[in-house]
Coordinates of C-alpha atoms in Angstrom, one line a residue:
Chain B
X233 CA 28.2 19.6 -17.8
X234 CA 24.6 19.6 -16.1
X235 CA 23.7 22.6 -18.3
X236 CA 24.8 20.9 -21.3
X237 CA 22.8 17.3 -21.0
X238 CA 19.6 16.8 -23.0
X239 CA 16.6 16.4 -20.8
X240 CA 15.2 13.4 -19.2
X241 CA 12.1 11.5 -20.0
X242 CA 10.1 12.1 -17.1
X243 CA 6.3 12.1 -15.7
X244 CA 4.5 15.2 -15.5
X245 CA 5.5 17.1 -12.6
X246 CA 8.4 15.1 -11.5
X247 CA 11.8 16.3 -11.1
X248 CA 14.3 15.7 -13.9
X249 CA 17.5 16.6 -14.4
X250 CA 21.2 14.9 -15.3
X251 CA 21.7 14.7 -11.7
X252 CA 19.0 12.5 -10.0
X253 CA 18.5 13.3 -6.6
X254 CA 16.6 10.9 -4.4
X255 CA 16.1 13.3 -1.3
X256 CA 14.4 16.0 -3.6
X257 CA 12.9 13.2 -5.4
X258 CA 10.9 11.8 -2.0
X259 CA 10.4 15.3 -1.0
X260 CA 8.5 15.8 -4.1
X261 CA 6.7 13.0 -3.7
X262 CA 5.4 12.9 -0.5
X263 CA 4.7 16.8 -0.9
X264 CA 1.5 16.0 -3.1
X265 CA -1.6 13.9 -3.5
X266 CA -2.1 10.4 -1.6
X267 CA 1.4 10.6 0.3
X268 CA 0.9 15.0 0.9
X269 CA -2.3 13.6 2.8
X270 CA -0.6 11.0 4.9
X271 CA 2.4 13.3 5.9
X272 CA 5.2 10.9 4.3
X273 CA 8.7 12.2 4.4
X274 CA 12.4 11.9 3.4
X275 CA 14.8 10.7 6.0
X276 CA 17.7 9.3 4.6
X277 CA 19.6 7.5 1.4
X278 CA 22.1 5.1 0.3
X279 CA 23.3 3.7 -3.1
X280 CA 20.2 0.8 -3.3
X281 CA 17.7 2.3 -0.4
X282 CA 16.3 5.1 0.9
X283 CA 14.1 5.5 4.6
X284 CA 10.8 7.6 4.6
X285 CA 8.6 8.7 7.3
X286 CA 5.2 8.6 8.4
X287 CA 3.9 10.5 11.7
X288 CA 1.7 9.5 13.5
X289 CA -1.8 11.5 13.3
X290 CA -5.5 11.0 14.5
X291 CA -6.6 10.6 11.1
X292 CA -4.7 7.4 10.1
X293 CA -5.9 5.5 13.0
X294 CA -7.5 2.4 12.5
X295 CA -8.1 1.1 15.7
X296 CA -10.3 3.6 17.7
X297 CA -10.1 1.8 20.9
X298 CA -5.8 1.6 21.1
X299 CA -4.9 4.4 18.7
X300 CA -2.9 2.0 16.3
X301 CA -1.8 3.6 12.7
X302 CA -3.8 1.4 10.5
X303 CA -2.5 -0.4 7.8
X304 CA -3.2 1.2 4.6
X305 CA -0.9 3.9 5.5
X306 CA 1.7 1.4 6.2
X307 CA 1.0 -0.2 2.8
X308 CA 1.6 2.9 0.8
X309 CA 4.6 4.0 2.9
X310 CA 6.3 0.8 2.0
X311 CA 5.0 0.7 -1.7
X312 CA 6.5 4.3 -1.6
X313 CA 9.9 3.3 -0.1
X314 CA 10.4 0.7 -2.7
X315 CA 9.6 2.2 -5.6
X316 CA 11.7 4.6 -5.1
X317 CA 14.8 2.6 -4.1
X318 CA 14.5 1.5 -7.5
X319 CA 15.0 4.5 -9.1
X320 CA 18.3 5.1 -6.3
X321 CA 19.7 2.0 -7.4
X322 CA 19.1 2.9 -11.0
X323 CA 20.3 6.4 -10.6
X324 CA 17.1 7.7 -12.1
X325 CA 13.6 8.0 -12.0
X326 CA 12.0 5.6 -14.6
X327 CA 8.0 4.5 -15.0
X328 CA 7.6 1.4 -13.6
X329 CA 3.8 -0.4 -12.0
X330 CA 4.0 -2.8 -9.0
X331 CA 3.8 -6.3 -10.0
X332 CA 2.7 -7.3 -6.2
X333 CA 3.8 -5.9 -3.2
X334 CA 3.6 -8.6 -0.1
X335 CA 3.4 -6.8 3.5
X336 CA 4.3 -8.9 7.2
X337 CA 2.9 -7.1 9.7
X338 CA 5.0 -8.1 12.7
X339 CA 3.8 -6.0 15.5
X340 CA 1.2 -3.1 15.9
X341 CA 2.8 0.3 15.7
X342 CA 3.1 2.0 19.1
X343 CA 0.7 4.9 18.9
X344 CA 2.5 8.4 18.4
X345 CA 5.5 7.4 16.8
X346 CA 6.5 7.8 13.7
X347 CA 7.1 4.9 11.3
X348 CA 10.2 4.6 9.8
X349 CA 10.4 2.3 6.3
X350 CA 13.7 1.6 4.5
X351 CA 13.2 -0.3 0.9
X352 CA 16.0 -1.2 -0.5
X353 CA 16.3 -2.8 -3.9
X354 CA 18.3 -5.7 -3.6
X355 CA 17.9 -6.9 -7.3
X356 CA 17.3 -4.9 -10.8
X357 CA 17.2 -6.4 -13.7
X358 CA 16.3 -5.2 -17.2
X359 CA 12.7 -5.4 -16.9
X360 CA 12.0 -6.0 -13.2
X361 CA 13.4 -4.1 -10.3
X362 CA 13.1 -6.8 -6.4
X363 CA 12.7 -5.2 -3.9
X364 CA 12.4 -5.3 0.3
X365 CA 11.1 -3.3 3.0
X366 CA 11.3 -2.9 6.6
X367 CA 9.5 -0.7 9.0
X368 CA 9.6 0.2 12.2
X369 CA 8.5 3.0 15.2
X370 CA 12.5 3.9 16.5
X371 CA 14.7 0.4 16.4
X372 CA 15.0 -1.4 12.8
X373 CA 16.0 -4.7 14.8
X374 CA 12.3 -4.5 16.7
X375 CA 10.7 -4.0 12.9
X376 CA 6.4 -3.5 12.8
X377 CA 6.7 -4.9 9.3
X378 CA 8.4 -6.4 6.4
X379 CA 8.3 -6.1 2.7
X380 CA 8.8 -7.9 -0.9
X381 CA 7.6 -7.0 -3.9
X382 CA 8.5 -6.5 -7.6
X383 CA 8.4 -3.8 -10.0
X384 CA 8.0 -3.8 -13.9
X385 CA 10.0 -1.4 -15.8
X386 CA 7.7 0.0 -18.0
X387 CA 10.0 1.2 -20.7
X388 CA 12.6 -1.4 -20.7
X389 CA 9.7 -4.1 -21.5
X390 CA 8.6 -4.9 -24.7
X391 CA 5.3 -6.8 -24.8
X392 CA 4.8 -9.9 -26.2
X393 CA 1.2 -9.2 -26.7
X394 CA -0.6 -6.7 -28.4
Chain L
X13 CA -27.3 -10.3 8.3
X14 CA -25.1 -9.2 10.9
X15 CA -24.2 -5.8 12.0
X16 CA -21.3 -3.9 9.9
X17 CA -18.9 -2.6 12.0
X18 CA -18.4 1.2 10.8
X19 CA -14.8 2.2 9.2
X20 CA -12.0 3.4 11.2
X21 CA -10.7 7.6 11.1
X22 CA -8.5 6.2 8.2
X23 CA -11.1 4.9 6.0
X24 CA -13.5 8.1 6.5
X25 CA -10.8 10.3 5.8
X26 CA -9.6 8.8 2.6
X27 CA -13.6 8.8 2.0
X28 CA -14.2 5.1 1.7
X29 CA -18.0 3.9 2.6
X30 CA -20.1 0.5 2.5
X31 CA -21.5 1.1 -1.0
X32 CA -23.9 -1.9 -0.8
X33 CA -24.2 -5.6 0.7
X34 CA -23.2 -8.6 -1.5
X35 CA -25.7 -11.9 -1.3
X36 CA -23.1 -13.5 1.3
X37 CA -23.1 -10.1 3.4
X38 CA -19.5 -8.9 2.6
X39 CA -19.8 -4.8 2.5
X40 CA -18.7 -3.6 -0.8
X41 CA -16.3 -0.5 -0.1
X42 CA -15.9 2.2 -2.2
X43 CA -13.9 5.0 -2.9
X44 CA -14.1 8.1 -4.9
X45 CA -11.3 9.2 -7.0
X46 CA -9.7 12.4 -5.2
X47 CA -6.9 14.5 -4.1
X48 CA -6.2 12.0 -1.7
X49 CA -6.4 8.9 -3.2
X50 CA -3.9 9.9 -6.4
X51 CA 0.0 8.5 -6.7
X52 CA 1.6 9.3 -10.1
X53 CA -0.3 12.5 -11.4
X54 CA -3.8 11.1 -13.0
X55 CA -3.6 7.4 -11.4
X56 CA -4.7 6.1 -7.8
X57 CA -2.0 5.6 -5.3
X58 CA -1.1 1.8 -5.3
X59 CA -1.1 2.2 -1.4
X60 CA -4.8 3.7 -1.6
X61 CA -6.0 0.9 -3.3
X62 CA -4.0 -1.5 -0.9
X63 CA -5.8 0.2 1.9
X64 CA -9.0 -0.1 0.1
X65 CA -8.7 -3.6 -0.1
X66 CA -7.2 -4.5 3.5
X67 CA -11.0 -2.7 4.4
X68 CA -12.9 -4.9 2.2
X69 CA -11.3 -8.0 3.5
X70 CA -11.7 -6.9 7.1
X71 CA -15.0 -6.1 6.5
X72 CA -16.3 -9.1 5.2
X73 CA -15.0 -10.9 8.3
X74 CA -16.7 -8.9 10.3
X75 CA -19.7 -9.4 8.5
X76 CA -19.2 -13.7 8.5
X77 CA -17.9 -13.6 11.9
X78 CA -22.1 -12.2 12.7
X79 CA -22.8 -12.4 16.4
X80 CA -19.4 -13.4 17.5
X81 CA -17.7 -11.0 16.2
X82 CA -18.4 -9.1 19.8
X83 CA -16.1 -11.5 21.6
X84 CA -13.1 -11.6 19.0
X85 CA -10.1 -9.3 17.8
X86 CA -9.0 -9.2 14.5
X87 CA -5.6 -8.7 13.4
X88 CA -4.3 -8.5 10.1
X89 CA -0.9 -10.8 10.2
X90 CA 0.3 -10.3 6.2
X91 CA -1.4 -9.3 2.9
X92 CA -0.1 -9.8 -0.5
X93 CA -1.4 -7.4 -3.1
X94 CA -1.7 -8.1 -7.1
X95 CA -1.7 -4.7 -8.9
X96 CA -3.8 -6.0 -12.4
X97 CA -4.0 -2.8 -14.5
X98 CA -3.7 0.9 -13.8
X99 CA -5.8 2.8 -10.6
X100 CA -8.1 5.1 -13.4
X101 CA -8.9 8.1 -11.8
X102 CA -12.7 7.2 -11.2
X103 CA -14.4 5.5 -8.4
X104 CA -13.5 2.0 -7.1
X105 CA -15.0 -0.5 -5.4
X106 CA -13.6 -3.5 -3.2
X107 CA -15.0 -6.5 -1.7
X108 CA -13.7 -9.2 0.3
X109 CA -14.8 -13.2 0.6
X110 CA -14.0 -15.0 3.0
X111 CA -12.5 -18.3 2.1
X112 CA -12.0 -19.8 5.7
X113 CA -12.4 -18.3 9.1
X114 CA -11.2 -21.1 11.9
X115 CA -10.6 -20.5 15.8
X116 CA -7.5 -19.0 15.5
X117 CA -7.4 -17.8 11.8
X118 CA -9.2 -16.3 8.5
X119 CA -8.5 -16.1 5.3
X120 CA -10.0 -13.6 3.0
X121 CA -9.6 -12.7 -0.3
X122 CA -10.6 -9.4 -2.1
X123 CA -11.2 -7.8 -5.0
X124 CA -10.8 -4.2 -6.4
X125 CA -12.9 -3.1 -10.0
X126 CA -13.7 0.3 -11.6
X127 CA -16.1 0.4 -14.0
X128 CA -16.1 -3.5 -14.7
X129 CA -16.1 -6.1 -12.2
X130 CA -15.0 -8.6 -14.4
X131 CA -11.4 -7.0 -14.8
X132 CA -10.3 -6.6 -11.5
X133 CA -7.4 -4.2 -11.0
X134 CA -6.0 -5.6 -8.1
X135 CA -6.3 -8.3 -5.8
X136 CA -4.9 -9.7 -2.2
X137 CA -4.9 -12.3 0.5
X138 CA -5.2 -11.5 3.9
X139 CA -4.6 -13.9 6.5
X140 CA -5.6 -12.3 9.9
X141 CA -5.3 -13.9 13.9
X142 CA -8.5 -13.9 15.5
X143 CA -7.8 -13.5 19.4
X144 CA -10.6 -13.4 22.1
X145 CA -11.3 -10.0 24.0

């Protein structure tokens, strides 16, 4: 049945396939480019989520004189974790562009751990996908931030201007 | 003019650096497209230019908190980022404006551009707690 089943559309580089698999999906994804550099990895999935990783490392420090993580690598860890429980919930990958991505940050990171994010998306719709985050450094109930933000699906969206 | 603080280990290894002083004194930030900085294959990472802006805004409070900035911690408390059109794969600049900075809290503004100032490609809002050391 796989072998049979056209291609999907897909970006360049990114896995497709009739079976869309969101562990080799993040693995791919956080193998390369911005998230290769920052170290982000797969942890787990469910049918609307899926956790990702970020270790702690000297170079995403932003706070010489406590060691804290700074933020931008919390900020694409959690744009990360989103996105991409958009394409779980969908069952496949699909080109969508943030809309606006809102960050809480709750409590500074404890330096050395790693940072755990689960996005979920909690609402898809035809042309927008909501979503939520939560991160935290080992207990989801003591969180370091929260998330909202919405995607546009690029393909499902017709525009109304030229 | 005060003193600009220099970036953190994150910012110099993404490769961001004060670029020039706006009229007001808010460091403009920039960033060269690389390795580093890309998302989707031939775009910037939306969290890259997040990060770029969450700079921008802290450094123009830096810069309009002048001499006291010595005797105060900042902490950024939330940000909410407006992505405007697609991270090009060419520099970017960000600068920050600070709309209010009280005893207990700032709020900043910034603003990413590419080749055009006048369309931005993102912007945000930063609200941060300023604590005494």
């Amino acid at each position: 049945m796989v072998e049979t089943s056209p291609p999907q559309p897909s970006s360049p580089g990114i896995p497709s396939g009739a079976e869309f698999d969101p562990s080799r999906m993040a693995k791919f994804i956080g193998s390369r480019g911005h998230n290769g550099f920052l170290g982000i990895g797969y942890q787990d999935h469910g049918p609307d989520w899926i956790e990702l990783t970020l270790p702690w490392k000297e170079e995403l420090v932003g706070d010489t004189e406590t060691g804290v993580i700074a933020s931008g690598p919390i900020i694409s860890l959690l744009d990360n974790a989103t996105s991409i429980s958009a394409w779980v919930r969908h069952g496949a990958f699909r080109p969508q562009v943030t809309l606006d991505l809102r960050i809480d940050y709750v409590r500074a990171a404890v330096p050395g751990r790693t940072i755990v994010a689960r996005g979920e998306c909690y609402q898809l719709r035809k042309s927008m996908a909501f979503v939520r985050a939560i991160a935290h450094d080992g207990d989801i109930n003591d969180p370091v931030a929260h998330a909202a933000g919405i995607f546009i699906i690029v393909g499902e969206t017709e525009g109304a201007r030229p | 003019m005060s003193d600009h603080p220099t970036l953190p280990p994150y910012a110099i290894a993404m490769g961001m650096r004060i670029e020039a002083i706006e009229a007001d004194g808010a460091p403009v930030i920039a960033l060269d497209y690389s390795d580093r900085a890309e998302g989707r294959p031939g775009y910037l990472h939306g969290g890259a230019i997040g990060g770029l802006l969450e700079m921008a805004a802290y450094a123009a409070l830096h810069a309009a908190l002048g001499a006291e900035d010595a005797q105060v911690r900042i902490k950024p408390v939330n940000i909410s980022i407006e992505y405007l059109r697609a991270g090009l794969p060419r520099q970017i600049q960000a600068a920050g404006q600070v709309l209010r900075a009280g005893r207990r809290v700032a709020n900043v503004r910034a603003e990413a551009w590419q080749d055009d100032r006048s369309k931005p490609i993102a912007s945000c809002w930063v609200n941060f707690l300023l604590r005494p050391r």
